[in-house]
Coordinates of N, CA and C and ligand atoms in Angstrom, one line a residue:
M24 N 131.6 -82.2 -10.2 CA 130.4 -81.4 -9.8 C 130.7 -80.0 -10.1
R25 N 129.6 -79.3 -10.6 CA 129.7 -77.9 -10.9 C 129.9 -77.1 -9.6
K26 N 130.7 -76.1 -9.6 CA 131.0 -75.3 -8.4 C 129.7 -74.4 -8.3
P27 N 129.1 -74.5 -7.1 CA 127.9 -73.7 -6.9 C 128.2 -72.2 -7.0
A28 N 127.2 -71.5 -7.5 CA 127.4 -70.0 -7.6 C 127.1 -69.4 -6.2
R29 N 127.6 -68.2 -6.0 CA 127.3 -67.6 -4.7 C 125.9 -67.2 -4.6
R30 N 125.4 -67.1 -3.4 CA 124.0 -66.7 -3.2 C 123.8 -66.0 -1.9
K31 N 122.6 -65.5 -1.7 CA 122.4 -64.7 -0.5 C 121.8 -65.6 0.6
C32 N 122.3 -65.4 1.8 CA 121.8 -66.2 3.0 C 120.3 -65.8 3.2
K33 N 119.5 -66.8 3.4 CA 118.0 -66.6 3.6 C 117.7 -65.9 4.9
V34 N 118.7 -65.9 5.8 CA 118.5 -65.3 7.1 C 119.1 -63.9 7.2
C35 N 120.4 -63.8 6.9 CA 121.1 -62.4 7.1 C 121.2 -61.7 5.8
N36 N 120.8 -62.3 4.7 CA 120.9 -61.7 3.4 C 122.3 -61.3 2.9
E37 N 123.3 -61.9 3.5 CA 124.6 -61.6 3.0 C 125.0 -62.6 2.0
W38 N 125.9 -62.2 1.1 CA 126.4 -63.2 0.0 C 127.3 -64.2 0.7
F39 N 127.2 -65.4 0.2 CA 128.1 -66.5 0.6 C 128.3 -67.5 -0.5
L40 N 129.3 -68.3 -0.3 CA 129.6 -69.4 -1.3 C 129.1 -70.7 -0.8
P41 N 128.1 -71.3 -1.2 CA 127.5 -72.5 -0.6 C 128.5 -73.7 -0.9
Q42 N 128.6 -74.6 0.1 CA 129.4 -75.8 -0.1 C 128.7 -76.8 -1.0
Y43 N 127.4 -76.8 -0.8 CA 126.6 -77.7 -1.7 C 125.4 -76.9 -2.3
D44 N 124.8 -77.5 -3.3 CA 123.8 -76.7 -4.0 C 122.5 -76.5 -3.2
N45 N 122.3 -77.3 -2.2 CA 121.0 -77.2 -1.4 C 121.1 -76.3 -0.2
I46 N 122.3 -75.7 0.0 CA 122.5 -74.9 1.2 C 122.0 -73.4 0.9
R47 N 121.2 -73.0 1.8 CA 120.6 -71.6 1.6 C 121.0 -70.6 2.8
W48 N 122.0 -71.1 3.6 CA 122.4 -70.3 4.7 C 123.9 -70.2 4.8
C49 N 124.3 -69.0 5.4 CA 125.8 -68.7 5.3 C 126.6 -69.5 6.4
C50 N 125.9 -69.9 7.5 CA 126.6 -70.5 8.6 C 125.6 -71.5 9.4
P51 N 126.1 -72.4 10.2 CA 125.2 -73.4 10.9 C 124.1 -72.7 11.7
A52 N 124.5 -71.6 12.4 CA 123.6 -70.8 13.2 C 122.4 -70.3 12.4
H53 N 122.7 -69.8 11.2 CA 121.6 -69.3 10.4 C 120.8 -70.4 9.7
G54 N 121.5 -71.5 9.6 CA 120.9 -72.8 9.1 C 119.8 -73.2 10.0
A55 N 120.1 -73.1 11.3 CA 119.2 -73.6 12.4 C 118.0 -72.6 12.4
I56 N 118.2 -71.3 12.3 CA 117.1 -70.4 12.2 C 116.2 -70.6 11.0
Y57 N 116.9 -70.9 9.9 CA 116.1 -71.1 8.6 C 115.2 -72.3 8.8
A58 N 115.8 -73.4 9.4 CA 115.0 -74.6 9.6 C 113.8 -74.4 10.4
L59 N 113.9 -73.5 11.5 CA 112.8 -73.2 12.3 C 111.7 -72.5 11.5
E60 N 112.2 -71.6 10.7 CA 111.3 -70.8 9.8 C 110.5 -71.7 8.9
L61 N 111.2 -72.6 8.3 CA 110.5 -73.6 7.3 C 109.5 -74.4 8.1
R62 N 109.8 -74.8 9.3 CA 108.9 -75.7 10.1 C 107.6 -74.8 10.4
A63 N 107.9 -73.6 10.7 CA 106.7 -72.7 11.1 C 105.8 -72.5 9.9
K64 N 106.4 -72.4 8.7 CA 105.6 -72.2 7.5 C 104.8 -73.5 7.2
E65 N 105.4 -74.6 7.4 CA 104.7 -75.9 7.2 C 103.6 -76.0 8.1
K66 N 103.8 -75.6 9.4 CA 102.7 -75.6 10.4 C 101.5 -74.8 9.9
I67 N 101.8 -73.6 9.4 CA 100.8 -72.7 9.0 C 100.0 -73.4 7.8
K68 N 100.7 -74.0 6.9 CA 100.1 -74.6 5.7 C 99.2 -75.8 6.2
A69 N 99.7 -76.6 7.2 CA 98.9 -77.7 7.7 C 97.7 -77.2 8.3
E70 N 97.8 -76.1 9.1 CA 96.7 -75.5 9.8 C 95.6 -75.0 8.8
A71 N 96.1 -74.4 7.8 CA 95.2 -73.8 6.8 C 94.4 -75.0 6.1
K72 N 95.1 -76.1 5.9 CA 94.5 -77.2 5.2 C 93.4 -77.8 6.2
R73 N 93.7 -77.9 7.5 CA 92.8 -78.4 8.4 C 91.6 -77.6 8.5
I74 N 91.7 -76.2 8.5 CA 90.6 -75.3 8.6 C 89.7 -75.4 7.4
K75 N 90.3 -75.6 6.2 CA 89.6 -75.7 5.0 C 88.7 -77.0 5.0
A76 N 89.4 -78.1 5.5 CA 88.7 -79.4 5.5 C 87.5 -79.3 6.5
Q77 N 87.7 -78.6 7.6 CA 86.7 -78.4 8.6 C 85.5 -77.7 8.0
K78 N 85.8 -76.6 7.3 CA 84.7 -75.7 6.7 C 83.9 -76.5 5.7
E79 N 84.7 -77.4 4.9 CA 84.0 -78.2 3.9 C 83.0 -79.2 4.6
A80 N 83.5 -79.8 5.7 CA 82.7 -80.7 6.4 C 81.5 -80.1 7.0
E81 N 81.6 -78.9 7.5 CA 80.5 -78.1 8.0 C 79.5 -77.8 6.9
K82 N 80.0 -77.4 5.8 CA 79.1 -77.1 4.6 C 78.3 -78.3 4.2
E83 N 79.0 -79.5 4.1 CA 78.4 -80.7 3.8 C 77.3 -81.1 4.8
G84 N 77.6 -80.8 6.1 CA 76.6 -81.1 7.1 C 75.4 -80.2 7.0
R85 N 75.6 -79.0 6.7 CA 74.5 -78.0 6.5 C 73.6 -78.5 5.3
Q86 N 74.3 -78.9 4.2 CA 73.5 -79.3 3.0 C 72.7 -80.6 3.3
R87 N 73.4 -81.5 4.1 CA 72.7 -82.8 4.5 C 71.4 -82.5 5.3
R88 N 71.6 -81.5 6.3 CA 70.5 -81.2 7.1 C 69.4 -80.5 6.4
K89 N 69.8 -79.7 5.4 CA 68.8 -78.9 4.6 C 68.0 -79.9 3.8
K90 N 68.7 -80.9 3.2 CA 68.1 -81.9 2.4 C 67.1 -82.8 3.2
R91 N 67.5 -83.1 4.4 CA 66.7 -84.0 5.3 C 65.5 -83.2 5.7
L92 N 65.7 -81.9 6.0 CA 64.5 -81.0 6.3 C 63.6 -80.9 5.2
A93 N 64.1 -80.8 4.0 CA 63.2 -80.7 2.8 C 62.4 -82.0 2.6
E94 N 63.0 -83.1 3.0 CA 62.3 -84.4 2.9 C 61.2 -84.5 3.9
L95 N 61.4 -83.8 5.1 CA 60.4 -83.9 6.1 C 59.3 -82.9 5.9
R96 N 59.5 -81.9 5.1 CA 58.4 -80.9 5.0 C 57.2 -81.4 4.2
P97 N 56.0 -81.0 4.7 CA 54.8 -81.5 4.0 C 54.7 -80.9 2.6
A98 N 53.9 -81.5 1.8 CA 53.6 -81.0 0.4 C 53.1 -79.6 0.5
G99 N 52.3 -79.3 1.5 CA 51.6 -78.0 1.7 C 52.7 -76.8 1.7
Y100 N 53.8 -77.2 2.3 CA 54.9 -76.2 2.4 C 55.3 -75.8 1.0
Y101 N 55.5 -76.8 0.1 CA 55.9 -76.5 -1.3 C 54.8 -75.9 -2.1
K102 N 53.6 -76.3 -1.8 CA 52.4 -75.7 -2.5 C 52.4 -74.2 -2.2
A103 N 52.6 -73.8 -1.0 CA 52.7 -72.4 -0.6 C 53.8 -71.7 -1.3
Q104 N 54.9 -72.3 -1.4 CA 56.1 -71.7 -2.1 C 55.8 -71.6 -3.6
A105 N 55.2 -72.6 -4.2 CA 54.8 -72.6 -5.6 C 53.8 -71.4 -5.9
Q106 N 52.9 -71.3 -5.0 CA 51.9 -70.2 -5.2 C 52.5 -68.8 -5.1
Q107 N 53.4 -68.7 -4.1 CA 54.1 -67.4 -3.9 C 54.9 -67.1 -5.2
A108 N 55.6 -68.1 -5.7 CA 56.5 -67.8 -6.9 C 55.6 -67.5 -8.1
F109 N 54.5 -68.3 -8.2 CA 53.6 -68.0 -9.4 C 53.0 -66.6 -9.3
N110 N 52.5 -66.2 -8.1 CA 51.9 -64.9 -7.9 C 52.9 -63.8 -8.2
A111 N 54.1 -64.0 -7.7 CA 55.1 -63.0 -7.9 C 55.4 -62.8 -9.4
Y112 N 55.4 -63.9 -10.1 CA 55.6 -63.8 -11.6 C 54.4 -63.1 -12.3
I113 N 53.2 -63.4 -11.9 CA 52.0 -62.8 -12.5 C 52.0 -61.3 -12.2
R114 N 52.4 -60.9 -11.0 CA 52.4 -59.4 -10.7 C 53.5 -58.7 -11.5
A115 N 54.6 -59.4 -11.7 CA 55.7 -58.8 -12.5 C 55.3 -58.7 -14.0
R116 N 54.6 -59.8 -14.5 CA 54.2 -59.9 -15.9 C 53.2 -58.7 -16.2
D117 N 52.3 -58.4 -15.2 CA 51.3 -57.4 -15.4 C 51.7 -56.0 -14.8
A118 N 53.0 -55.9 -14.5 CA 53.5 -54.7 -13.8 C 53.0 -53.4 -14.4
D119 N 52.9 -53.3 -15.7 CA 52.5 -52.1 -16.4 C 51.0 -52.0 -16.6
L120 N 50.2 -53.0 -16.2 CA 48.8 -53.0 -16.4 C 48.0 -52.6 -15.1
P121 N 46.8 -52.1 -15.3 CA 46.0 -51.7 -14.1 C 45.4 -52.9 -13.5
C122 N 44.7 -52.7 -12.4 CA 44.0 -53.8 -11.8 C 43.0 -54.4 -12.8
I123 N 43.0 -55.7 -12.9 CA 42.1 -56.3 -13.9 C 40.6 -56.0 -13.7
S124 N 40.3 -55.8 -12.4 CA 38.8 -55.7 -12.1 C 38.4 -54.2 -12.1
C125 N 39.0 -53.3 -11.4 CA 38.5 -52.0 -11.3 C 39.3 -51.0 -12.2
G126 N 40.3 -51.5 -12.8 CA 41.0 -50.6 -13.8 C 41.9 -49.6 -13.1
E127 N 42.1 -49.7 -11.9 CA 42.9 -48.7 -11.1 C 44.3 -48.9 -11.5
T128 N 45.0 -47.8 -11.8 CA 46.5 -47.9 -12.1 C 47.3 -47.4 -11.0
N129 N 46.8 -46.7 -10.1 CA 47.6 -46.0 -9.1 C 47.0 -46.3 -7.7
P130 N 47.1 -47.5 -7.2 CA 46.5 -47.8 -6.0 C 47.2 -47.4 -4.7
P131 N 48.5 -46.9 -4.8 CA 49.2 -46.7 -3.5 C 48.4 -45.8 -2.5
D132 N 47.7 -44.8 -3.0 CA 46.9 -44.0 -2.1 C 45.7 -44.8 -1.6
L133 N 45.3 -45.7 -2.4 CA 44.0 -46.5 -2.1 C 44.3 -47.7 -1.3
H134 N 45.3 -48.5 -1.6 CA 45.4 -49.8 -1.0 C 46.8 -50.1 -0.4
G135 N 47.5 -49.0 -0.1 CA 48.8 -49.3 0.6 C 50.0 -49.6 -0.4
G136 N 49.8 -49.5 -1.7 CA 50.9 -49.7 -2.6 C 51.2 -51.1 -2.9
Q137 N 50.5 -52.0 -2.4 CA 50.7 -53.4 -2.7 C 49.7 -54.0 -3.7
W138 N 50.2 -54.8 -4.6 CA 49.3 -55.4 -5.6 C 49.1 -56.9 -5.2
D139 N 48.0 -57.5 -5.6 CA 47.8 -58.9 -5.4 C 47.9 -59.6 -6.8
C140 N 48.0 -60.9 -6.7 CA 47.7 -61.7 -7.9 C 46.4 -62.3 -7.6
G141 N 45.4 -62.0 -8.5 CA 44.0 -62.5 -8.2 C 43.6 -63.5 -9.3
H142 N 43.0 -64.6 -8.8 CA 42.5 -65.6 -9.7 C 41.1 -65.3 -10.1
F143 N 40.8 -65.5 -11.4 CA 39.5 -65.2 -11.9 C 38.6 -66.4 -11.4
K144 N 38.9 -67.6 -11.8 CA 38.2 -68.7 -11.2 C 38.9 -69.0 -9.9
T145 N 38.2 -69.1 -8.8 CA 38.9 -69.2 -7.5 C 39.6 -70.6 -7.4
V146 N 40.7 -70.6 -6.6 CA 41.4 -71.8 -6.5 C 40.6 -72.8 -5.7
G147 N 39.7 -72.4 -4.9 CA 38.8 -73.3 -4.1 C 37.9 -74.0 -5.1
A148 N 37.2 -73.3 -5.9 CA 36.3 -73.9 -6.9 C 36.9 -74.6 -8.0
N149 N 38.1 -74.0 -8.5 CA 38.8 -74.6 -9.7 C 40.3 -74.7 -9.4
P150 N 40.5 -75.8 -8.5 CA 42.0 -76.0 -8.2 C 42.8 -76.3 -9.4
E151 N 42.2 -76.8 -10.5 CA 43.0 -77.1 -11.7 C 43.5 -75.8 -12.4
L152 N 43.0 -74.7 -12.0 CA 43.4 -73.4 -12.6 C 44.3 -72.6 -11.6
R153 N 44.7 -73.3 -10.6 CA 45.5 -72.6 -9.6 C 46.8 -72.0 -10.2
F154 N 47.5 -72.8 -11.0 CA 48.7 -72.4 -11.7 C 48.6 -72.1 -13.1
E155 N 47.4 -71.7 -13.5 CA 47.1 -71.4 -14.9 C 47.3 -69.8 -15.1
E156 N 48.3 -69.5 -16.0 CA 48.6 -68.1 -16.1 C 47.4 -67.2 -16.6
R157 N 46.6 -67.9 -17.5 CA 45.5 -67.1 -18.1 C 44.4 -66.8 -17.0
N158 N 44.5 -67.6 -15.9 CA 43.5 -67.4 -14.8 C 43.9 -66.4 -13.8
A159 N 45.1 -65.9 -13.9 CA 45.6 -65.0 -12.8 C 46.1 -63.7 -13.3
H160 N 45.8 -62.7 -12.7 CA 46.2 -61.3 -13.1 C 46.5 -60.4 -11.9
K161 N 47.2 -59.4 -12.2 CA 47.5 -58.4 -11.2 C 46.2 -57.7 -10.8
Q162 N 46.0 -57.6 -9.5 CA 44.7 -57.1 -9.0 C 45.0 -56.2 -7.8
C163 N 44.2 -55.2 -7.6 CA 44.4 -54.4 -6.4 C 43.9 -55.2 -5.2
K164 N 44.5 -54.9 -4.0 CA 44.1 -55.7 -2.8 C 42.6 -55.6 -2.5
S165 N 42.1 -54.4 -2.8 CA 40.7 -54.2 -2.5 C 39.8 -55.2 -3.3
C166 N 40.1 -55.2 -4.6 CA 39.3 -56.1 -5.5 C 39.5 -57.6 -5.1
N167 N 40.8 -57.9 -4.8 CA 41.1 -59.3 -4.5 C 40.4 -59.8 -3.2
A168 N 40.2 -58.8 -2.4 CA 39.5 -59.1 -1.1 C 38.0 -59.2 -1.3
G169 N 37.6 -58.9 -2.5 CA 36.1 -59.0 -2.8 C 35.4 -57.7 -2.5
A170 N 36.2 -56.6 -2.2 CA 35.5 -55.4 -1.9 C 36.1 -54.4 -2.9
G171 N 35.4 -54.3 -4.1 CA 35.9 -53.4 -5.2 C 35.8 -52.0 -4.8
K172 N 36.4 -51.1 -5.6 CA 36.3 -49.7 -5.4 C 34.9 -49.2 -5.5
Y173 N 34.2 -49.8 -6.5 CA 32.9 -49.2 -6.8 C 31.7 -50.0 -6.2
T174 N 32.0 -51.1 -5.6 CA 30.9 -51.9 -5.0 C 31.4 -52.7 -3.9
A175 N 30.5 -53.2 -3.0 CA 30.9 -54.0 -1.9 C 30.5 -55.5 -2.2
K176 N 29.8 -55.7 -3.3 CA 29.3 -57.1 -3.5 C 30.3 -57.9 -4.3
E177 N 30.6 -59.0 -3.7 CA 31.7 -59.9 -4.3 C 31.3 -60.3 -5.7
A178 N 30.0 -60.6 -5.9 CA 29.6 -61.1 -7.3 C 29.9 -60.0 -8.3
T179 N 29.7 -58.8 -7.9 CA 30.0 -57.7 -8.8 C 31.5 -57.5 -9.1
V180 N 32.3 -57.8 -8.1 CA 33.7 -57.7 -8.3 C 34.2 -58.8 -9.3
A181 N 33.6 -60.0 -9.2 CA 33.9 -61.1 -10.1 C 33.4 -60.7 -11.5
Q182 N 32.3 -60.0 -11.6 CA 31.8 -59.5 -12.9 C 32.7 -58.5 -13.5
Q183 N 33.2 -57.6 -12.6 CA 34.2 -56.6 -13.1 C 35.5 -57.3 -13.6
Y184 N 35.9 -58.4 -12.9 CA 37.0 -59.1 -13.3 C 36.8 -59.7 -14.7
E185 N 35.6 -60.3 -14.9 CA 35.3 -60.9 -16.2 C 35.2 -59.8 -17.3
A186 N 34.6 -58.6 -17.0 CA 34.6 -57.5 -18.0 C 36.0 -57.1 -18.3
G187 N 36.9 -57.0 -17.3 CA 38.2 -56.6 -17.5 C 39.0 -57.6 -18.4
L188 N 38.7 -58.9 -18.2 CA 39.3 -59.9 -19.1 C 38.9 -59.8 -20.5
V189 N 37.6 -59.6 -20.7 CA 37.0 -59.4 -22.1 C 37.6 -58.2 -22.7
A190 N 37.7 -57.1 -22.0 CA 38.2 -55.9 -22.6 C 39.7 -56.1 -23.0
R191 N 40.4 -56.8 -22.2 CA 41.9 -56.9 -22.4 C 42.2 -58.1 -23.4
Y192 N 41.5 -59.2 -23.3 CA 41.9 -60.4 -24.1 C 40.8 -60.9 -25.1
G193 N 39.5 -60.4 -24.9 CA 38.4 -60.8 -25.7 C 37.6 -61.9 -25.1
Q194 N 36.4 -62.1 -25.7 CA 35.4 -63.0 -25.1 C 35.9 -64.5 -25.1
E195 N 36.6 -64.9 -26.2 CA 37.0 -66.3 -26.3 C 37.9 -66.7 -25.1
Y196 N 38.7 -65.8 -24.7 CA 39.6 -66.0 -23.6 C 38.8 -66.3 -22.3
V197 N 37.8 -65.6 -22.1 CA 37.0 -65.8 -20.9 C 36.1 -67.1 -21.1
D198 N 35.7 -67.3 -22.3 CA 34.9 -68.6 -22.5 C 35.8 -69.8 -22.2
W199 N 37.0 -69.7 -22.6 CA 38.0 -70.8 -22.3 C 38.1 -71.0 -20.8
L200 N 38.2 -69.9 -20.1 CA 38.4 -70.1 -18.6 C 37.1 -70.6 -18.0
N201 N 35.9 -70.2 -18.5 CA 34.7 -70.7 -18.0 C 34.3 -72.1 -18.3
A202 N 35.0 -72.6 -19.4 CA 34.7 -74.0 -19.8 C 35.4 -75.0 -18.8
P203 N 35.0 -76.3 -18.9 CA 35.6 -77.3 -18.0 C 37.1 -77.5 -18.3
H204 N 37.8 -77.9 -17.3 CA 39.3 -78.2 -17.5 C 39.6 -79.5 -16.9
E205 N 40.7 -80.0 -17.4 CA 41.2 -81.3 -16.9 C 41.6 -81.1 -15.4
M206 N 41.2 -82.0 -14.6 CA 41.6 -81.9 -13.2 C 43.1 -82.3 -13.0
T207 N 43.7 -81.5 -12.1 CA 45.2 -81.8 -11.9 C 45.3 -82.5 -10.5
N208 N 46.4 -83.2 -10.4 CA 46.7 -83.9 -9.2 C 48.1 -83.7 -8.8
Y209 N 48.3 -82.5 -8.3 CA 49.7 -82.1 -8.0 C 50.2 -82.8 -6.7
R210 N 51.5 -83.2 -6.8 CA 52.1 -83.8 -5.7 C 53.3 -82.9 -5.3
R211 N 53.9 -83.3 -4.2 CA 55.0 -82.5 -3.7 C 56.1 -82.1 -4.7
D212 N 56.5 -83.1 -5.6 CA 57.5 -82.8 -6.6 C 57.0 -81.8 -7.6
D213 N 55.7 -81.9 -7.9 CA 55.1 -80.9 -8.9 C 55.2 -79.5 -8.3
F214 N 54.9 -79.4 -7.0 CA 55.0 -78.0 -6.4 C 56.4 -77.5 -6.4
I215 N 57.3 -78.4 -6.2 CA 58.7 -77.9 -6.2 C 59.1 -77.5 -7.6
R216 N 58.6 -78.3 -8.6 CA 58.9 -78.0 -10.0 C 58.3 -76.7 -10.4
I217 N 57.0 -76.5 -10.0 CA 56.3 -75.2 -10.4 C 57.0 -74.1 -9.7
R218 N 57.4 -74.2 -8.4 CA 58.1 -73.2 -7.7 C 59.3 -72.7 -8.5
D219 N 60.1 -73.7 -8.8 CA 61.4 -73.4 -9.5 C 61.2 -72.8 -10.9
E220 N 60.1 -73.3 -11.5 CA 59.8 -72.8 -12.9 C 59.5 -71.3 -12.8
Y221 N 58.6 -71.0 -11.9 CA 58.2 -69.6 -11.8 C 59.2 -68.7 -11.2
R222 N 60.1 -69.2 -10.3 CA 61.2 -68.4 -9.9 C 62.1 -68.0 -11.1
A223 N 62.3 -69.0 -11.9 CA 63.2 -68.8 -13.1 C 62.5 -67.9 -14.1
K224 N 61.2 -68.0 -14.2 CA 60.5 -67.1 -15.2 C 60.5 -65.7 -14.7
L225 N 60.4 -65.5 -13.4 CA 60.5 -64.1 -12.8 C 61.9 -63.5 -13.0
K226 N 62.9 -64.4 -12.8 CA 64.3 -63.9 -13.0 C 64.5 -63.5 -14.4
E227 N 64.0 -64.3 -15.3 CA 64.2 -64.1 -16.8 C 63.5 -62.8 -17.2
L228 N 62.3 -62.6 -16.6 CA 61.5 -61.4 -16.9 C 62.3 -60.1 -16.4
K229 N 62.9 -60.2 -15.2 CA 63.6 -59.1 -14.7 C 64.9 -58.9 -15.5
R230 N 65.5 -60.0 -16.0 CA 66.7 -59.8 -16.8 C 66.4 -59.1 -18.1
Q231 N 65.3 -59.5 -18.7 CA 64.9 -58.8 -19.9 C 64.6 -57.4 -19.7
E232 N 63.9 -57.0 -18.6 CA 63.6 -55.6 -18.3 C 64.9 -54.8 -18.1
A233 N 65.9 -55.4 -17.5 CA 67.1 -54.7 -17.2 C 67.9 -54.5 -18.5
A234 N 67.7 -55.4 -19.4 CA 68.5 -55.3 -20.7 C 68.1 -54.1 -21.6
Ligands
LIG21 ZN1 123.5 -65.7 7.3
LIG22 ZN1 40.9 -53.2 -8.2

């Protein structure tokens, strides 16, 4: 057997000549101390492993509960989320445009600085156009509430909306909106899909703007 080279004791750091290759301590007393140290290290390792496993189990539990909760939620919950995501996208898409109805570009003084997403054909009368991008535009809160800047009559606000659409996109665009459309039958999964789609579209829009 090859004669072991001298090495430093793990405990006192003094040089010594080990009897065997696996000896890391200069004397039995330091060997005992070193063994304690190794055991302590292993204990820490085992504890770290246990904590990690516990955290993972808790995370899995949270995900399971979240999934179960999602399954319990009614379709209306996702419909509202889809509408919110769609509206947010429309507002961002039209960020540089004025209110489609009254043409106002600077409503902060007028309406508290918040814009709405207004539907041309109302979602009540035309639910099939609820998530139709051509039917939704950035609108000031006042116009969306049916009380335009220049008039208090809702019919006239709608007419202003139509005039705004013609001016921006042309008569054909409005004719298409006024024509009949295929009825939709959205289910819970559709709302989730629409929500995710518009969240992604908004994200992409913001990414492009930042670039
Ligand atoms: Zn030693
Ligand atoms: Zn307006």
